[in-house]
Tab-separated table of C-alpha atoms and ligand atoms in Angstrom:
chain	number	residue	atom	x	y	z
N	1	UNK	CA	0.000	0.000	0.000
N	2	UNK	CA	2.713	2.396	1.120
N	3	UNK	CA	4.912	1.491	-1.799
N	4	UNK	CA	2.003	2.013	-4.237
N	5	UNK	CA	1.439	5.429	-2.659
N	6	UNK	CA	5.133	6.237	-2.847
N	7	UNK	CA	5.527	5.152	-6.438
N	8	UNK	CA	2.436	7.224	-7.307
N	9	UNK	CA	3.996	10.227	-5.583
N	10	UNK	CA	7.277	9.598	-7.335
N	11	UNK	CA	5.531	9.394	-10.701
N	12	UNK	CA	3.784	12.725	-10.002
N	13	UNK	CA	7.061	14.316	-8.975
N	14	UNK	CA	8.851	13.012	-12.025
N	15	UNK	CA	6.009	14.167	-14.271
N	16	UNK	CA	6.143	17.628	-12.688
N	17	UNK	CA	9.898	17.822	-12.983
N	18	UNK	CA	9.799	16.754	-16.618
N	19	UNK	CA	6.954	19.186	-17.338
N	20	UNK	CA	8.852	22.072	-15.856
N	21	UNK	CA	11.825	21.369	-18.086
N	22	UNK	CA	10.283	20.631	-21.452
N	23	UNK	CA	12.863	21.386	-24.094
N	24	UNK	CA	10.698	22.334	-27.021
N	25	UNK	CA	11.021	22.224	-30.793
N	26	UNK	CA	14.178	22.700	-32.719
N	27	UNK	CA	14.855	20.369	-35.596
N	28	UNK	CA	17.640	17.893	-35.041
N	29	UNK	CA	20.039	19.248	-37.707
N	30	UNK	CA	19.788	22.708	-36.098
N	31	UNK	CA	21.567	21.389	-33.035
N	32	UNK	CA	24.753	21.215	-35.080
N	33	UNK	CA	24.420	24.881	-35.974
N	34	UNK	CA	23.524	26.176	-32.510
N	35	UNK	CA	26.275	28.278	-30.962
N	36	UNK	CA	28.766	27.634	-33.766
N	37	UNK	CA	28.835	30.962	-35.595
N	38	UNK	CA	31.053	33.074	-33.322
N	39	UNK	CA	33.619	33.508	-36.097
N	40	UNK	CA	31.080	35.732	-37.894
N	41	UNK	CA	30.412	38.137	-35.008
N	42	UNK	CA	33.214	40.638	-35.789
N	43	UNK	CA	31.699	41.242	-39.228
N	44	UNK	CA	28.105	41.840	-38.181
N	45	UNK	CA	28.187	45.571	-37.379
N	46	UNK	CA	27.815	45.173	-33.638
N	47	UNK	CA	24.404	43.536	-33.989
N	48	UNK	CA	25.637	40.023	-33.236
N	49	UNK	CA	26.144	38.617	-29.730
N	50	UNK	CA	29.000	39.656	-27.454
N	51	UNK	CA	32.591	38.795	-28.337
N	52	UNK	CA	35.869	39.890	-26.793
N	53	UNK	CA	37.715	42.676	-28.623
N	54	UNK	CA	39.719	41.036	-31.440
N	55	UNK	CA	42.496	43.680	-31.352
N	56	UNK	CA	43.834	42.463	-28.007
N	57	UNK	CA	47.463	43.417	-27.395
N	58	UNK	CA	47.880	40.785	-24.701
N	59	UNK	CA	48.130	43.189	-21.756
N	60	UNK	CA	46.673	41.475	-18.664
N	61	UNK	CA	43.442	43.134	-17.494
N	62	UNK	CA	44.289	42.567	-13.835
N	63	UNK	CA	46.152	45.308	-11.977
N	64	UNK	CA	49.940	44.955	-12.434
N	65	UNK	CA	52.067	43.420	-9.683
N	66	UNK	CA	52.251	45.696	-6.637
N	67	UNK	CA	49.259	47.811	-7.728
N	68	UNK	CA	45.809	47.969	-6.231
N	69	UNK	CA	42.616	49.090	-7.947
N	70	UNK	CA	41.094	52.095	-6.181
N	71	UNK	CA	38.175	52.810	-8.504
N	72	UNK	CA	36.384	51.017	-11.319
N	73	UNK	CA	33.864	52.569	-13.674
N	74	UNK	CA	31.814	50.341	-15.963
N	75	UNK	CA	29.770	51.635	-18.903
N	76	UNK	CA	28.036	48.773	-20.637
N	77	UNK	CA	25.643	48.302	-23.525
N	78	UNK	CA	22.465	46.289	-23.040
N	79	UNK	CA	22.712	42.663	-24.037
N	80	UNK	CA	21.558	40.613	-27.013
N	81	UNK	CA	18.226	41.820	-28.273
N	82	UNK	CA	15.458	41.628	-30.830
N	83	UNK	CA	15.621	44.166	-33.683
N	84	UNK	CA	14.396	47.723	-33.099
N	85	UNK	CA	11.076	48.853	-34.581
N	86	UNK	CA	12.693	50.404	-37.660
N	87	UNK	CA	14.928	47.402	-38.328
N	88	UNK	CA	12.076	44.978	-37.777
N	89	UNK	CA	9.933	46.843	-40.328
N	90	UNK	CA	12.684	46.542	-42.934
N	91	UNK	CA	13.314	42.893	-42.064
N	92	UNK	CA	9.627	42.047	-42.426
N	93	UNK	CA	9.505	43.605	-45.878
N	94	UNK	CA	12.332	41.322	-47.042
N	95	UNK	CA	10.812	38.347	-45.228
N	96	UNK	CA	7.429	38.918	-46.940
N	97	UNK	CA	9.136	38.971	-50.306
N	98	UNK	CA	10.746	35.607	-49.557
N	99	UNK	CA	7.632	34.086	-47.998
N	100	UNK	CA	5.582	35.005	-51.087
N	101	UNK	CA	7.976	33.176	-53.372
N	102	UNK	CA	6.084	30.158	-54.676
N	103	UNK	CA	8.901	27.945	-56.012
N	104	UNK	CA	11.457	25.805	-54.226
N	105	UNK	CA	14.427	27.778	-52.967
N	106	UNK	CA	17.867	26.709	-54.149
N	107	UNK	CA	21.367	26.668	-52.705
N	108	UNK	CA	21.993	28.997	-49.746
N	109	UNK	CA	18.294	29.899	-49.385
N	110	UNK	CA	17.078	26.289	-49.439
N	111	UNK	CA	16.736	26.274	-45.635
N	112	UNK	CA	13.589	28.358	-46.210
N	113	UNK	CA	11.917	25.297	-47.783
N	114	UNK	CA	11.987	23.341	-44.514
N	115	UNK	CA	8.960	24.773	-42.642
N	116	UNK	CA	11.108	27.708	-41.583
N	117	UNK	CA	9.549	30.100	-39.058
N	118	UNK	CA	10.664	33.715	-39.072
N	119	UNK	CA	12.537	34.661	-35.905
N	120	UNK	CA	10.293	37.591	-34.961
N	121	UNK	CA	7.216	35.610	-33.994
N	122	UNK	CA	5.744	38.033	-31.449
N	123	UNK	CA	5.807	41.763	-32.111
N	124	UNK	CA	5.909	42.432	-28.346
N	125	UNK	CA	9.512	41.301	-28.425
N	126	UNK	CA	10.603	44.051	-30.814
N	127	UNK	CA	13.177	46.368	-29.136
N	128	UNK	CA	13.518	43.974	-26.177
N	129	UNK	CA	16.370	42.036	-24.658
N	130	UNK	CA	16.477	38.317	-25.498
N	131	UNK	CA	15.827	36.201	-22.412
N	132	UNK	CA	15.555	32.514	-21.517
N	133	UNK	CA	11.816	33.006	-21.851
N	134	UNK	CA	11.395	34.905	-25.120
N	135	UNK	CA	14.218	33.108	-26.913
N	136	UNK	CA	13.163	30.945	-29.868
N	137	UNK	CA	15.300	28.039	-28.739
N	138	UNK	CA	15.803	27.220	-25.083
N	139	UNK	CA	19.307	26.092	-25.917
N	140	UNK	CA	20.218	29.528	-27.354
N	141	UNK	CA	23.557	30.311	-25.675
N	142	UNK	CA	23.367	33.984	-26.631
N	143	UNK	CA	20.467	35.486	-24.699
N	144	UNK	CA	21.040	38.983	-23.344
N	145	UNK	CA	19.946	37.635	-19.977
N	146	UNK	CA	22.682	34.999	-19.884
N	147	UNK	CA	25.250	37.509	-21.160
N	148	UNK	CA	24.413	39.933	-18.314
N	149	UNK	CA	24.548	37.132	-15.750
N	150	UNK	CA	27.864	35.923	-17.078
N	151	UNK	CA	29.210	39.474	-17.112
N	152	UNK	CA	28.181	39.876	-13.448
N	153	UNK	CA	30.048	36.744	-12.488
N	154	UNK	CA	33.138	37.834	-14.395
N	155	UNK	CA	32.925	41.257	-12.749
N	156	UNK	CA	32.742	39.666	-9.278
N	157	UNK	CA	35.594	37.347	-10.083
N	158	UNK	CA	37.850	40.276	-10.966
N	159	UNK	CA	36.626	43.115	-8.774
N	160	UNK	CA	34.670	41.857	-5.741
N	161	UNK	CA	37.466	43.150	-3.482
N	162	UNK	CA	36.266	46.667	-4.334
N	163	UNK	CA	32.920	45.830	-2.743
N	164	UNK	CA	34.424	44.380	0.424
N	165	UNK	CA	32.868	47.007	2.671
N	166	UNK	CA	29.889	47.760	0.472
N	167	UNK	CA	26.773	45.660	0.432
N	168	UNK	CA	24.305	48.334	-0.720
N	169	UNK	CA	25.108	50.283	-3.832
N	170	UNK	CA	23.473	51.790	-6.926
N	171	UNK	CA	23.632	50.616	-10.516
N	172	UNK	CA	22.600	53.167	-13.125
N	173	UNK	CA	20.538	52.391	-16.206
N	174	UNK	CA	19.205	54.523	-19.042
N	175	UNK	CA	15.417	54.269	-19.181
N	176	UNK	CA	15.201	52.078	-22.277
N	177	UNK	CA	13.514	48.834	-21.196
N	178	UNK	CA	16.218	46.561	-22.616
N	179	UNK	CA	18.904	48.627	-20.911
N	180	UNK	CA	17.032	48.453	-17.606
N	181	UNK	CA	16.469	44.703	-18.000
N	182	UNK	CA	20.178	44.134	-18.618
N	183	UNK	CA	21.042	46.127	-15.494
N	184	UNK	CA	18.516	44.084	-13.529
N	185	UNK	CA	19.806	40.718	-14.761
N	186	UNK	CA	23.329	41.867	-13.939
N	187	UNK	CA	22.323	43.088	-10.462
N	188	UNK	CA	20.457	39.904	-9.571
N	189	UNK	CA	23.341	37.755	-10.746
N	190	UNK	CA	25.655	39.488	-8.270
N	191	UNK	CA	23.870	37.409	-5.653
N	192	UNK	CA	21.986	38.001	-2.436
N	193	UNK	CA	24.999	39.362	-0.653
N	194	UNK	CA	24.523	42.679	-2.431
N	195	UNK	CA	21.589	45.001	-2.179
N	196	UNK	CA	21.558	46.908	-5.457
N	197	UNK	CA	19.246	49.842	-6.073
N	198	UNK	CA	18.660	50.360	-9.750
N	199	UNK	CA	18.733	54.033	-10.618
N	200	UNK	CA	16.766	54.468	-13.834
N	201	UNK	CA	17.930	57.710	-15.412
N	202	UNK	CA	15.660	59.186	-18.066
N	203	UNK	CA	16.940	59.043	-21.620
N	204	UNK	CA	14.200	61.369	-22.819
N	205	UNK	CA	15.529	64.604	-24.374
N	206	UNK	CA	14.026	66.603	-21.467
N	207	UNK	CA	16.645	65.134	-19.133
N	208	UNK	CA	19.208	67.295	-20.951
N	209	UNK	CA	22.734	66.844	-19.640
N	210	UNK	CA	21.642	64.715	-16.670
N	211	UNK	CA	21.684	61.534	-18.729
N	212	UNK	CA	23.752	58.425	-19.528
N	213	UNK	CA	22.459	58.659	-23.064
N	214	UNK	CA	23.574	62.051	-24.372
N	215	UNK	CA	22.868	61.040	-27.964
N	216	UNK	CA	19.148	61.025	-27.213
N	217	UNK	CA	19.253	64.571	-25.865
N	218	UNK	CA	21.080	66.110	-28.790
N	219	UNK	CA	18.657	67.845	-31.184
N	220	UNK	CA	21.620	69.303	-33.052
N	221	UNK	CA	22.875	65.855	-34.070
N	222	UNK	CA	22.180	65.144	-37.721
N	223	UNK	CA	22.404	61.574	-38.911
N	224	UNK	CA	23.031	62.719	-42.473
N	225	UNK	CA	25.594	65.435	-41.703
N	226	UNK	CA	28.300	63.459	-43.522
N	227	UNK	CA	26.102	61.399	-45.832
N	228	UNK	CA	27.907	62.931	-48.815
N	229	UNK	CA	31.036	61.089	-47.613
N	230	UNK	CA	29.546	57.757	-46.514
N	231	UNK	CA	27.325	57.491	-49.608
N	232	UNK	CA	30.472	57.198	-51.699
N	233	UNK	CA	31.030	53.646	-50.425
N	234	UNK	CA	30.355	51.198	-53.225
N	235	UNK	CA	27.207	49.083	-52.930
N	236	UNK	CA	28.483	46.576	-55.479
N	237	UNK	CA	28.794	43.905	-52.771
N	238	UNK	CA	25.062	44.256	-52.055
N	239	UNK	CA	24.151	44.185	-55.753
N	240	UNK	CA	26.248	41.030	-56.143
N	241	UNK	CA	24.434	39.295	-53.290
N	242	UNK	CA	21.025	40.226	-54.689
N	243	UNK	CA	21.854	39.175	-58.244
N	244	UNK	CA	23.419	35.890	-57.097
N	245	UNK	CA	20.329	34.963	-55.082
N	246	UNK	CA	18.021	36.063	-57.910
N	247	UNK	CA	20.003	33.997	-60.388
N	248	UNK	CA	19.835	30.918	-58.166
N	249	UNK	CA	16.103	31.392	-57.590
N	250	UNK	CA	14.252	32.224	-60.791
N	251	UNK	CA	11.641	34.939	-60.357
N	252	UNK	CA	12.964	36.126	-57.026
N	253	UNK	CA	13.381	39.872	-57.099
N	254	UNK	CA	15.670	40.853	-54.242
N	255	UNK	CA	17.116	44.353	-54.279
N	256	UNK	CA	20.320	45.675	-52.755
N	257	UNK	CA	18.242	46.918	-49.805
N	258	UNK	CA	17.030	43.358	-49.260
N	259	UNK	CA	20.643	42.180	-49.413
N	260	UNK	CA	21.549	44.709	-46.695
N	261	UNK	CA	18.615	43.515	-44.584
N	262	UNK	CA	19.833	39.916	-44.807
N	263	UNK	CA	22.931	40.832	-42.764
N	264	UNK	CA	20.652	42.049	-39.998
N	265	UNK	CA	18.528	38.953	-40.345
N	266	UNK	CA	21.638	36.838	-39.830
N	267	UNK	CA	22.828	38.836	-36.796
N	268	UNK	CA	19.538	39.200	-34.948
N	269	UNK	CA	18.395	35.664	-35.615
N	270	UNK	CA	21.521	34.504	-33.781
N	271	UNK	CA	20.512	36.755	-30.830
N	272	UNK	CA	17.045	35.208	-30.796
N	273	UNK	CA	17.582	31.599	-31.852
N	274	UNK	CA	21.256	30.869	-31.292
N	275	UNK	CA	22.039	30.271	-34.968
N	276	UNK	CA	21.029	31.495	-38.398
N	277	UNK	CA	21.201	29.734	-41.741
N	278	UNK	CA	20.847	33.166	-43.357
N	279	UNK	CA	24.480	33.854	-42.473
N	280	UNK	CA	25.551	31.203	-45.001
N	281	UNK	CA	24.309	33.427	-47.827
N	282	UNK	CA	27.383	35.685	-47.696
N	283	UNK	CA	30.932	35.248	-48.863
N	284	UNK	CA	33.719	36.294	-46.519
N	285	UNK	CA	34.523	39.224	-48.816
N	286	UNK	CA	30.951	40.468	-48.597
N	287	UNK	CA	31.098	40.271	-44.804
N	288	UNK	CA	34.281	42.372	-44.826
N	289	UNK	CA	32.618	45.022	-46.998
N	290	UNK	CA	29.578	45.063	-44.730
N	291	UNK	CA	31.596	45.420	-41.531
N	292	UNK	CA	33.689	48.229	-43.011
N	293	UNK	CA	30.539	50.060	-44.050
N	294	UNK	CA	29.545	49.968	-40.375
N	295	UNK	CA	32.973	51.330	-39.314
N	296	UNK	CA	32.662	54.053	-41.933
N	297	UNK	CA	29.138	55.203	-41.079
N	298	UNK	CA	29.827	55.120	-37.355
N	299	UNK	CA	33.046	57.128	-37.828
N	300	UNK	CA	31.179	59.917	-39.648
N	301	UNK	CA	27.931	59.790	-37.622
N	302	UNK	CA	29.079	58.962	-34.085
N	303	UNK	CA	32.854	59.074	-34.107
N	304	UNK	CA	35.914	61.238	-34.842
N	305	UNK	CA	34.669	62.076	-38.356
N	306	UNK	CA	31.871	64.282	-36.949
N	307	UNK	CA	33.220	67.158	-34.900
N	308	UNK	CA	30.110	67.537	-32.731
N	309	UNK	CA	30.616	64.033	-31.306
N	310	UNK	CA	33.543	65.242	-29.177
N	311	UNK	CA	30.999	67.505	-27.435
N	312	UNK	CA	28.401	64.730	-27.079
N	313	UNK	CA	30.951	62.342	-25.559
N	314	UNK	CA	32.274	65.029	-23.209
N	315	UNK	CA	29.094	64.808	-21.144
N	316	UNK	CA	30.018	61.341	-19.846
N	317	UNK	CA	33.787	61.811	-20.048
N	318	UNK	CA	33.625	64.910	-17.870
N	319	UNK	CA	31.582	63.008	-15.238
N	320	UNK	CA	33.958	60.071	-15.410
N	321	UNK	CA	37.016	62.280	-14.824
N	322	UNK	CA	35.239	63.958	-11.908
N	323	UNK	CA	34.611	60.547	-10.311
N	324	UNK	CA	38.268	59.587	-10.830
N	325	UNK	CA	39.451	62.792	-9.150
N	326	UNK	CA	37.127	62.197	-6.193
N	327	UNK	CA	38.030	58.552	-5.667
N	328	UNK	CA	39.614	59.189	-2.251
N	329	UNK	CA	36.557	60.991	-0.855
N	330	UNK	CA	33.823	58.826	-2.322
N	331	UNK	CA	32.613	55.830	-0.318
N	332	UNK	CA	31.787	53.902	-3.440
N	333	UNK	CA	34.617	52.376	-5.442
N	334	UNK	CA	32.539	50.867	-8.228
N	335	UNK	CA	30.341	52.871	-10.587
N	336	UNK	CA	28.324	50.718	-12.961
N	337	UNK	CA	26.086	52.157	-15.694
N	338	UNK	CA	24.167	50.653	-18.605
N	339	UNK	CA	23.213	52.422	-21.825
N	340	UNK	CA	23.212	52.194	-25.661
N	341	UNK	CA	26.044	51.487	-28.079
N	342	UNK	CA	26.204	54.971	-29.585
N	343	UNK	CA	26.719	56.556	-26.156
N	344	UNK	CA	29.745	54.347	-25.544
N	345	UNK	CA	31.058	55.060	-29.054
N	346	UNK	CA	30.620	58.830	-28.459
N	347	UNK	CA	32.421	58.569	-25.107
N	348	UNK	CA	35.348	56.625	-26.608
N	349	UNK	CA	35.624	59.273	-29.316
N	350	UNK	CA	36.096	62.048	-26.759
N	351	UNK	CA	38.517	59.871	-24.785
N	352	UNK	CA	40.414	59.266	-28.041
N	353	UNK	CA	40.701	55.498	-27.797
N	354	UNK	CA	40.470	54.659	-31.494
N	355	UNK	CA	41.717	57.638	-33.416
N	356	UNK	CA	45.048	57.645	-35.241
N	357	UNK	CA	44.130	60.813	-37.118
N	358	UNK	CA	43.543	58.939	-40.380
N	359	UNK	CA	40.116	59.779	-41.768
N	360	UNK	CA	38.201	56.720	-42.904
N	361	UNK	CA	38.236	56.328	-46.672
N	362	UNK	CA	34.839	55.854	-48.324
N	363	UNK	CA	36.299	54.816	-51.661
N	364	UNK	CA	37.787	51.467	-50.633
N	365	UNK	CA	38.224	49.186	-47.616
N	366	UNK	CA	41.417	50.094	-45.738
N	367	UNK	CA	43.296	47.428	-43.789
N	368	UNK	CA	46.714	48.405	-42.476
N	369	UNK	CA	45.720	51.791	-41.035
N	370	UNK	CA	42.228	50.953	-39.840
N	371	UNK	CA	42.017	51.384	-36.063
N	372	UNK	CA	38.425	52.637	-35.891
N	373	UNK	CA	36.634	49.315	-36.068
N	374	UNK	CA	33.213	50.130	-34.765
N	375	UNK	CA	32.051	46.674	-35.854
N	376	UNK	CA	34.394	45.333	-33.120
N	377	UNK	CA	33.811	47.969	-30.446
N	378	UNK	CA	30.212	47.690	-29.320
N	379	UNK	CA	28.671	44.282	-29.895
N	380	UNK	CA	25.609	43.491	-27.794
N	381	UNK	CA	26.694	43.514	-24.161
N	382	UNK	CA	29.813	45.656	-24.862
N	383	UNK	CA	31.565	46.991	-21.740
N	384	UNK	CA	34.090	49.751	-21.240
N	385	UNK	CA	35.949	49.639	-17.926
N	386	UNK	CA	37.874	52.623	-16.590
N	387	UNK	CA	40.431	51.393	-14.071
N	388	UNK	CA	42.192	53.627	-11.581
N	389	UNK	CA	44.987	51.968	-9.628
N	390	UNK	CA	47.659	52.816	-7.152
N	391	UNK	CA	51.212	51.483	-7.329
N	392	UNK	CA	53.558	52.671	-4.553
N	393	UNK	CA	52.471	56.288	-4.206
N	394	UNK	CA	51.470	56.960	-7.795
N	395	UNK	CA	48.015	56.533	-9.325
N	396	UNK	CA	47.201	55.535	-12.886
N	397	UNK	CA	44.241	55.279	-15.256
N	398	UNK	CA	43.614	52.958	-18.178
N	399	UNK	CA	40.778	51.524	-20.247
N	400	UNK	CA	39.625	47.973	-20.832
N	401	UNK	CA	37.183	47.439	-23.674
N	402	UNK	CA	35.519	44.057	-24.001
N	403	UNK	CA	38.246	42.188	-22.082
N	404	UNK	CA	41.149	43.956	-23.834
N	405	UNK	CA	43.345	46.714	-22.387
N	406	UNK	CA	43.429	49.604	-24.881
N	407	UNK	CA	46.269	51.958	-23.921
N	408	UNK	CA	46.045	55.677	-24.679
N	409	UNK	CA	48.600	56.035	-27.451
N	410	UNK	CA	49.959	59.344	-26.113
N	411	UNK	CA	49.912	58.379	-22.420
N	412	UNK	CA	50.945	54.837	-21.541
N	413	UNK	CA	54.146	55.137	-19.486
N	414	UNK	CA	52.623	53.643	-16.317
N	415	UNK	CA	52.600	49.995	-15.219
N	416	UNK	CA	50.357	47.883	-17.452
N	417	UNK	CA	50.618	50.609	-20.128
N	418	UNK	CA	48.485	52.939	-18.006
N	419	UNK	CA	48.505	56.737	-17.876
N	420	UNK	CA	49.800	58.451	-14.709
N	421	UNK	CA	46.871	60.461	-13.286
N	422	UNK	CA	48.888	63.663	-13.214
N	423	UNK	CA	49.245	63.389	-17.004
N	424	UNK	CA	45.807	61.886	-17.486
N	425	UNK	CA	43.949	64.870	-16.024
N	426	UNK	CA	45.806	67.215	-18.406
N	427	UNK	CA	45.154	64.835	-21.274
N	428	UNK	CA	41.419	64.770	-20.470
N	429	UNK	CA	41.225	68.555	-20.035
N	430	UNK	CA	42.893	68.937	-23.400
N	431	UNK	CA	40.466	66.527	-25.094
N	432	UNK	CA	37.518	68.447	-23.657
N	433	UNK	CA	38.933	71.917	-24.139
N	434	UNK	CA	36.232	74.090	-25.748
N	435	UNK	CA	33.777	71.188	-25.802
N	436	UNK	CA	30.276	71.816	-24.552
N	437	UNK	CA	27.523	69.246	-24.927
N	438	UNK	CA	24.727	71.592	-23.902
N	439	UNK	CA	25.660	74.285	-26.399
N	440	UNK	CA	26.883	72.236	-29.310
N	441	UNK	CA	23.822	69.966	-29.280
N	442	UNK	CA	21.374	72.837	-28.794
N	443	UNK	CA	20.068	71.030	-25.711
N	444	UNK	CA	18.438	74.307	-24.597
N	445	UNK	CA	15.695	73.688	-27.158
N	446	UNK	CA	14.540	70.582	-25.227
N	447	UNK	CA	15.775	70.976	-21.652
N	448	UNK	CA	17.206	73.443	-19.180
N	449	UNK	CA	19.259	70.783	-17.363
N	450	UNK	CA	22.875	71.768	-17.969
N	451	UNK	CA	24.737	69.288	-15.766
N	452	UNK	CA	25.142	65.574	-15.225
N	453	UNK	CA	24.413	65.060	-11.516
N	454	UNK	CA	22.978	61.557	-11.126
N	455	UNK	CA	26.233	59.994	-9.859
N	456	UNK	CA	26.215	62.521	-7.020
N	457	UNK	CA	22.547	63.079	-6.158
N	458	UNK	CA	21.018	59.580	-6.600
N	459	UNK	CA	20.670	59.159	-2.850
N	460	UNK	CA	18.358	62.144	-2.541
N	461	UNK	CA	16.626	61.904	-5.906
N	462	UNK	CA	16.324	58.143	-6.312
N	463	UNK	CA	15.995	57.935	-10.100
N	464	UNK	CA	13.055	55.819	-11.127
N	465	UNK	CA	12.035	56.911	-14.587
N	466	UNK	CA	9.333	55.384	-16.753
N	467	UNK	CA	10.731	52.701	-19.038
N	468	UNK	CA	10.625	53.340	-22.767
N	469	UNK	CA	10.412	50.712	-25.494
N	470	UNK	CA	13.178	52.324	-27.498
S	501	TPS	C1	24.748	61.181	-31.276
S	501	TPS	C2	23.643	60.275	-31.692
S	501	TPS	N1	22.374	60.546	-31.325
S	501	TPS	C3	21.357	59.730	-31.704
S	501	TPS	C4	21.595	58.637	-32.470
S	501	TPS	C5	20.448	57.766	-32.912
S	501	TPS	N2	20.625	56.372	-32.566
S	501	TPS	C6	20.766	55.448	-33.517
S	501	TPS	S1	20.995	53.916	-32.837
S	501	TPS	C7	20.826	54.518	-31.264
S	501	TPS	C8	20.908	53.680	-30.058
S	501	TPS	C9	20.534	52.244	-30.262
S	501	TPS	O1	21.552	51.535	-29.733
S	501	TPS	P1	21.357	50.147	-28.967
S	501	TPS	O2	21.250	49.076	-29.988
S	501	TPS	O3	22.608	49.998	-28.162
S	501	TPS	O4	20.141	50.273	-28.098
S	501	TPS	C10	20.632	55.875	-31.299
S	501	TPS	C11	20.444	56.708	-30.089
S	501	TPS	C12	22.940	58.373	-32.829
S	501	TPS	N3	23.289	57.313	-33.590
S	501	TPS	N4	23.944	59.210	-32.440
């Protein structure tokens, strides 16, 4: 009797356990593709999942022998995500064209014959972080959620000593929902030992200079300011893709715009599903052209090729330098913020991390002299660390981008190729000399907030802004 009861109970328990862990769908051959396309990430214009910076000089990211970290600042992008509204609209238009094709697909598009389902299956996911829950394959190793959790563990592994006497501290997030969600996944993954208060700082233009996302509060910024330069880049690689696919599939009428959209399809499908057969459409040469086009447009829209960007990036750089100077007085040793890719790119432009003075050439793909590789700088989940450390009685600053130390070319005489703070503060003042975010961006037309204060007044103000699906 008892054993019948027990085996019944056991069966129920097993059934419940199995139910809770149903691993759904996914065709068997897809398993071989899942998580195997990392080699493509550096070519996918920062839309693919996280990867460590490929231009790593081999400098250890830990503080050099005899040095101790005194402050760490982290500025990170949100994690892997679904496409934005605009991208999704363009992707759907290409998808509809393909889904209306009535013949069998050939060669690289033949995967579409096998009851393929498009990777945006619920429009509520547009703009949002990919999670264990909204991912199209539970075995997807690239969810933004997992990336943030992994990042948190890596952060603790390297820097938990800085939190030795701190159990309650803030983490700052721009008010985009995916940015907030990333910050929350990161915070939770730090574990119960820490009591993190998320400070959600508005990224609406009305927040003016008091923002992590200066790009959103810059009415003066003009996406097309340098379009006359970037438009000179040849679109032959896109035309070749379209004509190849049209030749292989009679009656298919893909345009060069469709070809461009297919790169995004490839990248975002990996974020959502963990693999994408669409990536097999491109040759390596086409991927190189595509990634350089991203470097080029970013350079002239958000980087050193657009003078105003030095002003935009100065909003965060100025705050960062202020925190560095105050490190002795401040209780907190770790300042963690989450935002968008362009804000990090703007900041790195003002810092001068990837600028050798050579303007990017729109007429051909450069190789030897190309240091501004935006397609490598801010993948999903990108993270820029500012380290301040003390060795004997001297203090030093240096930057670590996506697991790689990137020395400042004109100031690297310190241990670990760092910049002595005495020199660094002059260097920073020089970079920001004459720069003014509020003025240059015409922020006055949307806000009267002239200063970034959230790092200093969060305790009184407790930032808790409404989340935006943008
Ligand atoms: C200075 C400046 N102001 C505004 C824009 C417009 N913009 C295009 S993409 C993006 C963020 C999406 O990134 P993420 O994928 O990280 O969320 C923004 C804000 C810009 N590119 N540069």
